[in-house]
Short mmCIF file of C-alpha atoms in Angstrom, two decimals:
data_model
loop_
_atom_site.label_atom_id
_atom_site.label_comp_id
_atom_site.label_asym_id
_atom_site.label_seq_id
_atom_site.Cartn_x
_atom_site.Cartn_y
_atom_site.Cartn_z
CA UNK A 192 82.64 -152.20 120.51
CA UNK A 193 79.52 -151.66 118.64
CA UNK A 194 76.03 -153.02 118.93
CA UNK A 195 73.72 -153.65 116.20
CA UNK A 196 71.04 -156.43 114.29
CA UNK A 197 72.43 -158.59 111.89
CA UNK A 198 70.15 -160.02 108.84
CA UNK A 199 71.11 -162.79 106.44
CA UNK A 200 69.96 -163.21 103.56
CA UNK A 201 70.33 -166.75 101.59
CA UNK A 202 69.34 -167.37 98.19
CA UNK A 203 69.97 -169.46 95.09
CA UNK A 204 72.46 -167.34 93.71
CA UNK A 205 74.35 -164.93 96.38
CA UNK A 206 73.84 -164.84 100.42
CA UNK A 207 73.83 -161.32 101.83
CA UNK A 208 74.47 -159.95 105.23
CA UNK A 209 73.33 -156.49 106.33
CA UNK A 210 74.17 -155.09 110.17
CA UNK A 211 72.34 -152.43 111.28
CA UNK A 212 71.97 -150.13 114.94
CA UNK A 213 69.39 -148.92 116.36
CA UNK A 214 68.32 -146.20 114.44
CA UNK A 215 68.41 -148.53 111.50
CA UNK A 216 71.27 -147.02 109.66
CA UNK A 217 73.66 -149.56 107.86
CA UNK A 218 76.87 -150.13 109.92
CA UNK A 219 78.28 -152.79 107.89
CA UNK A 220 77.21 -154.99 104.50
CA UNK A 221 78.43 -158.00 102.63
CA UNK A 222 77.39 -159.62 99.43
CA UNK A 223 78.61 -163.37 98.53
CA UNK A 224 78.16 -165.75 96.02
CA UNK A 225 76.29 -168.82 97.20
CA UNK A 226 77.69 -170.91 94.95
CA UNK A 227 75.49 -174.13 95.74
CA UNK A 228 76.87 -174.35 99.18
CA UNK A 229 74.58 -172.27 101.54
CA UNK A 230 76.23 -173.46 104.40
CA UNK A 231 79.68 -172.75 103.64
CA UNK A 232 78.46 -169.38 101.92
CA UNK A 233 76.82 -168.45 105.64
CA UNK A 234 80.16 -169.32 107.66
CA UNK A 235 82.13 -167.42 105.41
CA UNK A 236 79.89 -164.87 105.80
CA UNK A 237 80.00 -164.95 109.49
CA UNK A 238 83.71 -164.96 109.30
CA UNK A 239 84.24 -161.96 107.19
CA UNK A 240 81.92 -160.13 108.94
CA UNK A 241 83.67 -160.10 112.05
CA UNK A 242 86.87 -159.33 110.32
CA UNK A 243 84.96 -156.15 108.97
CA UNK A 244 83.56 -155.35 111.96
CA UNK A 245 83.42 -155.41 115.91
CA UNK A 246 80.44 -155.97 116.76
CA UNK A 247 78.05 -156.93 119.76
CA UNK A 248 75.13 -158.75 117.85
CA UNK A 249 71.58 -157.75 119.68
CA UNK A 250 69.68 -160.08 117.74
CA UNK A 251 69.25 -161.80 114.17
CA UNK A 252 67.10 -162.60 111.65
CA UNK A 253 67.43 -164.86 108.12
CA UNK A 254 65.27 -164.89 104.67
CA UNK A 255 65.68 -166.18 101.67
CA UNK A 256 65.20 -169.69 100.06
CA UNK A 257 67.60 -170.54 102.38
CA UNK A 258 66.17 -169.25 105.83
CA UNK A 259 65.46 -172.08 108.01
CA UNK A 260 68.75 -173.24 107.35
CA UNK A 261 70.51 -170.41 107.70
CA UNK A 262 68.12 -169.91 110.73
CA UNK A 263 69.07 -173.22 112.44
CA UNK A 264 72.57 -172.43 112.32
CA UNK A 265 72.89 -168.81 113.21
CA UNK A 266 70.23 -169.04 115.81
CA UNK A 267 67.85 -166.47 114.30
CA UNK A 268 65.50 -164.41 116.61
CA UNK A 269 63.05 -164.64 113.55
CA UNK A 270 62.91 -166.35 109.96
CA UNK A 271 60.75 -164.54 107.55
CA UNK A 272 60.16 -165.09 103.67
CA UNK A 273 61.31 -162.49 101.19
CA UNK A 274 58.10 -160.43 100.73
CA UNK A 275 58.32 -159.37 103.93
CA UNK A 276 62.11 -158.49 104.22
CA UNK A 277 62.12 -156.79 101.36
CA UNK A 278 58.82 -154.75 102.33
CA UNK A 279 60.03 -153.75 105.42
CA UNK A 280 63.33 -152.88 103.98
CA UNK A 281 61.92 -150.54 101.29
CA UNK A 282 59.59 -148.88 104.00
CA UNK A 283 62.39 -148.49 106.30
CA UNK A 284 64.81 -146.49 103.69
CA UNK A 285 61.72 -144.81 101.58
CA UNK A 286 59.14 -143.79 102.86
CA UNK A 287 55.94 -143.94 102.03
CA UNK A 288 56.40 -145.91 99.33
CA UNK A 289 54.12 -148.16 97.43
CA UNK A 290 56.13 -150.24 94.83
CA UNK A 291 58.55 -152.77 95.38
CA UNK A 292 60.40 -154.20 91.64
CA UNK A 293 62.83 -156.59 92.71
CA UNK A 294 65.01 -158.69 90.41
CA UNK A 295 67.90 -161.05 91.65
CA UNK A 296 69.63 -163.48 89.98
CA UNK A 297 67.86 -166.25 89.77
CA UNK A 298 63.95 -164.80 90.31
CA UNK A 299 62.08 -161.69 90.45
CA UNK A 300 59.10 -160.09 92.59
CA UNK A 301 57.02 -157.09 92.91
CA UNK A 302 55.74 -156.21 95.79
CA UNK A 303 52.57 -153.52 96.08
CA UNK A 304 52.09 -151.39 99.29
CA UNK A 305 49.61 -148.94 100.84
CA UNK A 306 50.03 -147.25 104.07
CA UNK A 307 53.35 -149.18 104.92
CA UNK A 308 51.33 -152.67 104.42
CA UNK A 309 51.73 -155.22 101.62
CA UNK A 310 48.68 -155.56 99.98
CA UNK A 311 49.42 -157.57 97.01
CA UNK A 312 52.49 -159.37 95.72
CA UNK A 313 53.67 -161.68 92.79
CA UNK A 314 56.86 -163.82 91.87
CA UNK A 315 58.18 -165.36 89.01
CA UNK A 316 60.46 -168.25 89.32
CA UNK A 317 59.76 -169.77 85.74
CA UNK A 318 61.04 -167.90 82.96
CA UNK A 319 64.91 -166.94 83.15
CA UNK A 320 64.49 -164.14 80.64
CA UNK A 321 63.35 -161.72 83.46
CA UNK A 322 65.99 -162.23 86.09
CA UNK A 323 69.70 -161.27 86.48
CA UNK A 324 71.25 -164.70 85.22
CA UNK A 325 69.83 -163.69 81.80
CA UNK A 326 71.69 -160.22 81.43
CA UNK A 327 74.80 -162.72 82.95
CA UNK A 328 74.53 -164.88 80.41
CA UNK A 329 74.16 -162.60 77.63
CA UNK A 330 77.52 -160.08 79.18
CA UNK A 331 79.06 -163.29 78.91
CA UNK A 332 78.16 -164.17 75.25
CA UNK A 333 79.34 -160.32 74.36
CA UNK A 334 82.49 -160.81 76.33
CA UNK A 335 81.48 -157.47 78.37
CA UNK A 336 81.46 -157.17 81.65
CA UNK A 337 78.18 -156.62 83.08
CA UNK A 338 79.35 -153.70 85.28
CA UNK A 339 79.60 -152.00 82.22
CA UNK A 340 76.11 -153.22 80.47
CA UNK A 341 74.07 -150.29 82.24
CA UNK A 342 76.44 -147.59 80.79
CA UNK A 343 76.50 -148.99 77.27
CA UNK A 344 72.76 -149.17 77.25
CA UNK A 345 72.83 -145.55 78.49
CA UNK A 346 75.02 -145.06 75.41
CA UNK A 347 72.70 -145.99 72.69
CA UNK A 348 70.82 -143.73 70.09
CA UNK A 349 68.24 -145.58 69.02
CA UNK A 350 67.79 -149.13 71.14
CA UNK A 351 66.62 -152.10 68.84
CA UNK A 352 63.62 -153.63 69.81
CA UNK A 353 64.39 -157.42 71.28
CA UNK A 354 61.92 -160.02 71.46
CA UNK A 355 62.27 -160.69 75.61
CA UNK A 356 59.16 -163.06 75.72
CA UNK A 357 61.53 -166.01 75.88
CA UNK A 358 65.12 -165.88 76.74
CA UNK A 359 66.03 -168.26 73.65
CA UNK A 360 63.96 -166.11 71.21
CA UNK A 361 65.90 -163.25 72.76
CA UNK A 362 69.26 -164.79 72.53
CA UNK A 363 68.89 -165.39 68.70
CA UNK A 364 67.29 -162.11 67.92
CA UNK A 365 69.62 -160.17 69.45
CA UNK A 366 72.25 -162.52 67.23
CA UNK A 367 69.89 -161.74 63.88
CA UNK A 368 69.74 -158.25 64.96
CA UNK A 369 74.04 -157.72 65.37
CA UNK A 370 74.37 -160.04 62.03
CA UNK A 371 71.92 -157.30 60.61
CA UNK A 372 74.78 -154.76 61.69
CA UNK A 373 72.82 -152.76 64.51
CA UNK A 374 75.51 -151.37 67.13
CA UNK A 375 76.64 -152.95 70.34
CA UNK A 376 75.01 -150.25 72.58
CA UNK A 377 71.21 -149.89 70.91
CA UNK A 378 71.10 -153.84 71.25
CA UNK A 379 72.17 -154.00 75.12
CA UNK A 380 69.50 -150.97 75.50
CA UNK A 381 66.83 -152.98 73.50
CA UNK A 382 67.89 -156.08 75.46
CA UNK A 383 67.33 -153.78 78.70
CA UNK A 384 64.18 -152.50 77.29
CA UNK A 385 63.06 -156.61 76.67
CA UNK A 386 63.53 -157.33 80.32
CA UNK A 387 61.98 -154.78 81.67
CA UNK A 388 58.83 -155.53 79.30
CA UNK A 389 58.98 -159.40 80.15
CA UNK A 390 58.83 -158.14 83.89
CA UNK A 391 55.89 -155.76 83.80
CA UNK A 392 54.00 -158.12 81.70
CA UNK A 393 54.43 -161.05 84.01
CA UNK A 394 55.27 -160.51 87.33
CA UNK A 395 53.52 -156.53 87.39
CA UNK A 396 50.87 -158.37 85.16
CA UNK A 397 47.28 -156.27 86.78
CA UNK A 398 49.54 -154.41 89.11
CA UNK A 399 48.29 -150.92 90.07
CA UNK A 400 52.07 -149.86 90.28
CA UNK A 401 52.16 -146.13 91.77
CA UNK A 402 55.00 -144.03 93.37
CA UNK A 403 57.13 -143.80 95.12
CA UNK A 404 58.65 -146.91 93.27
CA UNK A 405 61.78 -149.01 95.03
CA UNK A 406 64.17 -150.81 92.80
CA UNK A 407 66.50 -153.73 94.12
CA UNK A 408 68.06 -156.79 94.39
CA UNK A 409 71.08 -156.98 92.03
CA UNK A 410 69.61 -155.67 88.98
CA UNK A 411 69.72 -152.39 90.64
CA UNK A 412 72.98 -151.68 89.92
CA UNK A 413 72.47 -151.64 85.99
CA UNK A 414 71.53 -148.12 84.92
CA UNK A 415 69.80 -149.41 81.83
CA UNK A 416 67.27 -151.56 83.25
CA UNK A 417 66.48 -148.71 85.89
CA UNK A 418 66.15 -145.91 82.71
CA UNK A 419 63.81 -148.91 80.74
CA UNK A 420 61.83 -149.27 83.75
CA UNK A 421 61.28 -145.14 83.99
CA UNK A 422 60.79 -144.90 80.59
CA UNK A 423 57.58 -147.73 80.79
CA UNK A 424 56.09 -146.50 84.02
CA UNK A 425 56.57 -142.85 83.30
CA UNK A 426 57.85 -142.38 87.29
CA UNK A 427 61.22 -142.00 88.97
CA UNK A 428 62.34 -144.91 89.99
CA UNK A 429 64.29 -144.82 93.77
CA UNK A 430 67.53 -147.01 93.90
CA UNK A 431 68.77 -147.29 97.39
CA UNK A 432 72.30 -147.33 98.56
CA UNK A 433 72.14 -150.90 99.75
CA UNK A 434 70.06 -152.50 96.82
CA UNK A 435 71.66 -155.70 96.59
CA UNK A 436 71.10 -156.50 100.71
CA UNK A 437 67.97 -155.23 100.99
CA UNK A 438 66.29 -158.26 102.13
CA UNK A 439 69.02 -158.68 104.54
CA UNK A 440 68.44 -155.50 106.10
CA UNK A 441 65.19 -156.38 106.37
CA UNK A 442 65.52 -159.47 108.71
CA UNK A 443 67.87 -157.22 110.38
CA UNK A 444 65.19 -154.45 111.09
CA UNK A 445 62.45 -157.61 111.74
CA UNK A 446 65.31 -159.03 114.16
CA UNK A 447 65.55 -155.90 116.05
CA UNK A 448 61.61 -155.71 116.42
CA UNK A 449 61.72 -159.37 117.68
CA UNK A 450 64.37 -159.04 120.25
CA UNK A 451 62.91 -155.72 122.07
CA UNK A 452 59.51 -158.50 122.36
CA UNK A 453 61.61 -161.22 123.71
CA UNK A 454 64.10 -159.54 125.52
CA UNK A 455 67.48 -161.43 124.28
CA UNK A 456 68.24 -163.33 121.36
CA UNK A 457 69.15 -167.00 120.08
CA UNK A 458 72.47 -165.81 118.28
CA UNK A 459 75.01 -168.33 118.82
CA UNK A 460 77.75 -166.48 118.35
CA UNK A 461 80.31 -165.93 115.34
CA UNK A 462 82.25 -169.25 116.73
CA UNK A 463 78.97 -171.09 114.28
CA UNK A 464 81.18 -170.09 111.50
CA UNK A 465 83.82 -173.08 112.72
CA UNK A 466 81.79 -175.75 113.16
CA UNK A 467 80.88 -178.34 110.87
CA UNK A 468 77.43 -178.62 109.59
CA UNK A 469 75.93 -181.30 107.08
CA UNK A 470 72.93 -182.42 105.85
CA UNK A 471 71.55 -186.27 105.81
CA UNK A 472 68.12 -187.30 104.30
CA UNK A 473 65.92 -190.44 104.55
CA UNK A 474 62.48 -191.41 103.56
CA UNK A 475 59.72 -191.74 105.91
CA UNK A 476 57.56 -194.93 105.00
CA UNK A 477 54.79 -194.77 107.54
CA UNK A 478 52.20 -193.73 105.56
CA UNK A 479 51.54 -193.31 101.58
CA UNK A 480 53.22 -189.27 101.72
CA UNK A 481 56.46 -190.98 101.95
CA UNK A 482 57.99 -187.53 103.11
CA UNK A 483 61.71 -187.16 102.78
CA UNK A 484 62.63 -185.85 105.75
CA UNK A 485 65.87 -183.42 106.24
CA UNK A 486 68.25 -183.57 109.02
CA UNK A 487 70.70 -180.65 110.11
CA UNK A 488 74.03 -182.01 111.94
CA UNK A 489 76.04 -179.69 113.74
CA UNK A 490 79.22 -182.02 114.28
CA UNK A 491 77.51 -185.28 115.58
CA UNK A 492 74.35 -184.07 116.45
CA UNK A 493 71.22 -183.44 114.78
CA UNK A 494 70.22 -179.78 115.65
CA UNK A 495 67.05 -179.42 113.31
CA UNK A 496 64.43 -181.81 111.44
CA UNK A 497 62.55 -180.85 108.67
CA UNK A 498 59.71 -181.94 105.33
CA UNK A 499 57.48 -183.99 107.41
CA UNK A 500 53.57 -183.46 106.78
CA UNK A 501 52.91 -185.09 110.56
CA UNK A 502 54.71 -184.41 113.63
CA UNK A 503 56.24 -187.77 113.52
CA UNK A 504 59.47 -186.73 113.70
CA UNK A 505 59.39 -183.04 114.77
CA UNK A 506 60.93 -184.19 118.15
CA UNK A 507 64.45 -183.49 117.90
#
């Protein structure tokens, strides 16, 4: 049997699980759709993993919008945010390097390092026409599969120039620009080209962005958006093997850190993958905040507490 650090990963769109050994080298990954149901996406997880896998797990670690969740119910060793994970990922497969783009479905970040520190950082959560669920949407509406969008924009000869402020004034010209008889491929590599632009201007607005420069998160994996970003910075950019868990191998790497402090971990064990969890809610009228506090059951029992501003009910 192996031994290794696990990391999950939890976001809005997919949940991603990343186990690593002790030199850090991947041993095993897995990449889910969340589907609204971060619990069920996490035991699933948890399930397949072992089926990939046997594994002794040293220690874990969780991030994403998810992570106290996913933290409460895995018994994480540590819960970090996504900055961090995905810092410590990029520094632990490139090194040296100093820029961090990361798009994902349903958000994007960049993340600006010097001497293996983050020194600056900035997220955008607002406008859709940056992130992954845009290029979705828009495969979708072309009836192409977006595994193929990075080699069509590859394809094109002279890529149309999209308006990617918005993602509705980019749906309709990219519709006025097809109706104007412009082909298939120099309109996915303008479309490319118009969310890389929307990024740099946004989230890498006042960004000193130098090399080396780390591209992940699911984005990654289209070749088009990685040319349009080397073709704006004028610098290679780095995709790593495991872009789409990156963040999970960074818990997994922050995990392994946490456990040689402590000495043993919280993990519960892969049996957490058969129990059943829900969630109950109820407003707190003690004071004016009127919090709306969270509760985490683990069959009958409430395992975890959270969204009060006083330590009212912190007791568990």
């Amino acid at each position: 049997m192996k031994a290794g650090y696990m990391g999950i990963d939890v976001g809005s769109v997919s949940t991603n699980i990343a186990i690593i050994d002790e030199d850090k080298d991947v041993l095993e990954s897995l990449y889910l759709r969340t589907n609204g149901q971060p619990i069920r996406a996490i035991q699933e997880g948890l399930m397949r993993i072992q089926e990939l896998i046997d594994i002794k797990i040293l220690g874990v670690g969780t991030t994403g919008s998810a992570r106290n969740l996913a933290g409460v119910i895995v018994g994480a060793d540590v819960i970090k945010n996504e900055i961090t994970a995905h810092a410590v990922a990029a520094s632990t497969v490139v090194k040296g390097v100093q820029t961090v783009l990361e798009i994902g479905g349903q958000d994007s970040k960049i993340i600006i390092l010097r001497d293996g520190i983050v020194i600056d950082f900035a997220m955008n959560t607002v406008c859709a026409a940056g992130t992954g669920s845009f290029l979705d949407q828009q495969a979708s509406r072309l009836d192409i599969p977006i595994e193929e969008f990075g080699s069509l924009a590859l394809g094109a000869n002279s890529p149309v120039r999209i308006a990617g402020r918005c993602s509705v004034f980019a749906e309709s010209d990219m519709i006025h620009k097809q109706q104007l008889g412009h082909n298939l491929e120099d309109i996915i590599a303008g479309l490319c080209q118009a969310l890389v632009r929307n990024y740099l201007n946004n989230v890498g607005k006042g960004k000193e962005i130098l090399g080396p420069v780390v591209f992940q998160g699911g984005v990654a994996a289209n070749q088009g958006i990685k040319a349009a970003f080397e073709e704006e910075l004028g610098v290679e950019v780095i995709v790593p093997e495991y872009h789409n868990v990156m963040g999970a191998i960074g818990s997994a790497v922050l995990a392994q850190s946490a456990v040689k402090k402590k000495k043993s971990t919280s993990f519960k064990g892969f049996d957490t993958s058969s129990f059943d969890y829900h969630v109950s809610s109820f407003e707190c009228n003690s004071c004016p905040n009127h919090c709306e506090i969270i509760n985490i059951h683990q069959e009958d029992e409430i395992i975890a507490r959270w969204g009060s501003k006083c330590p009212k009910w912190e007791a568990v």
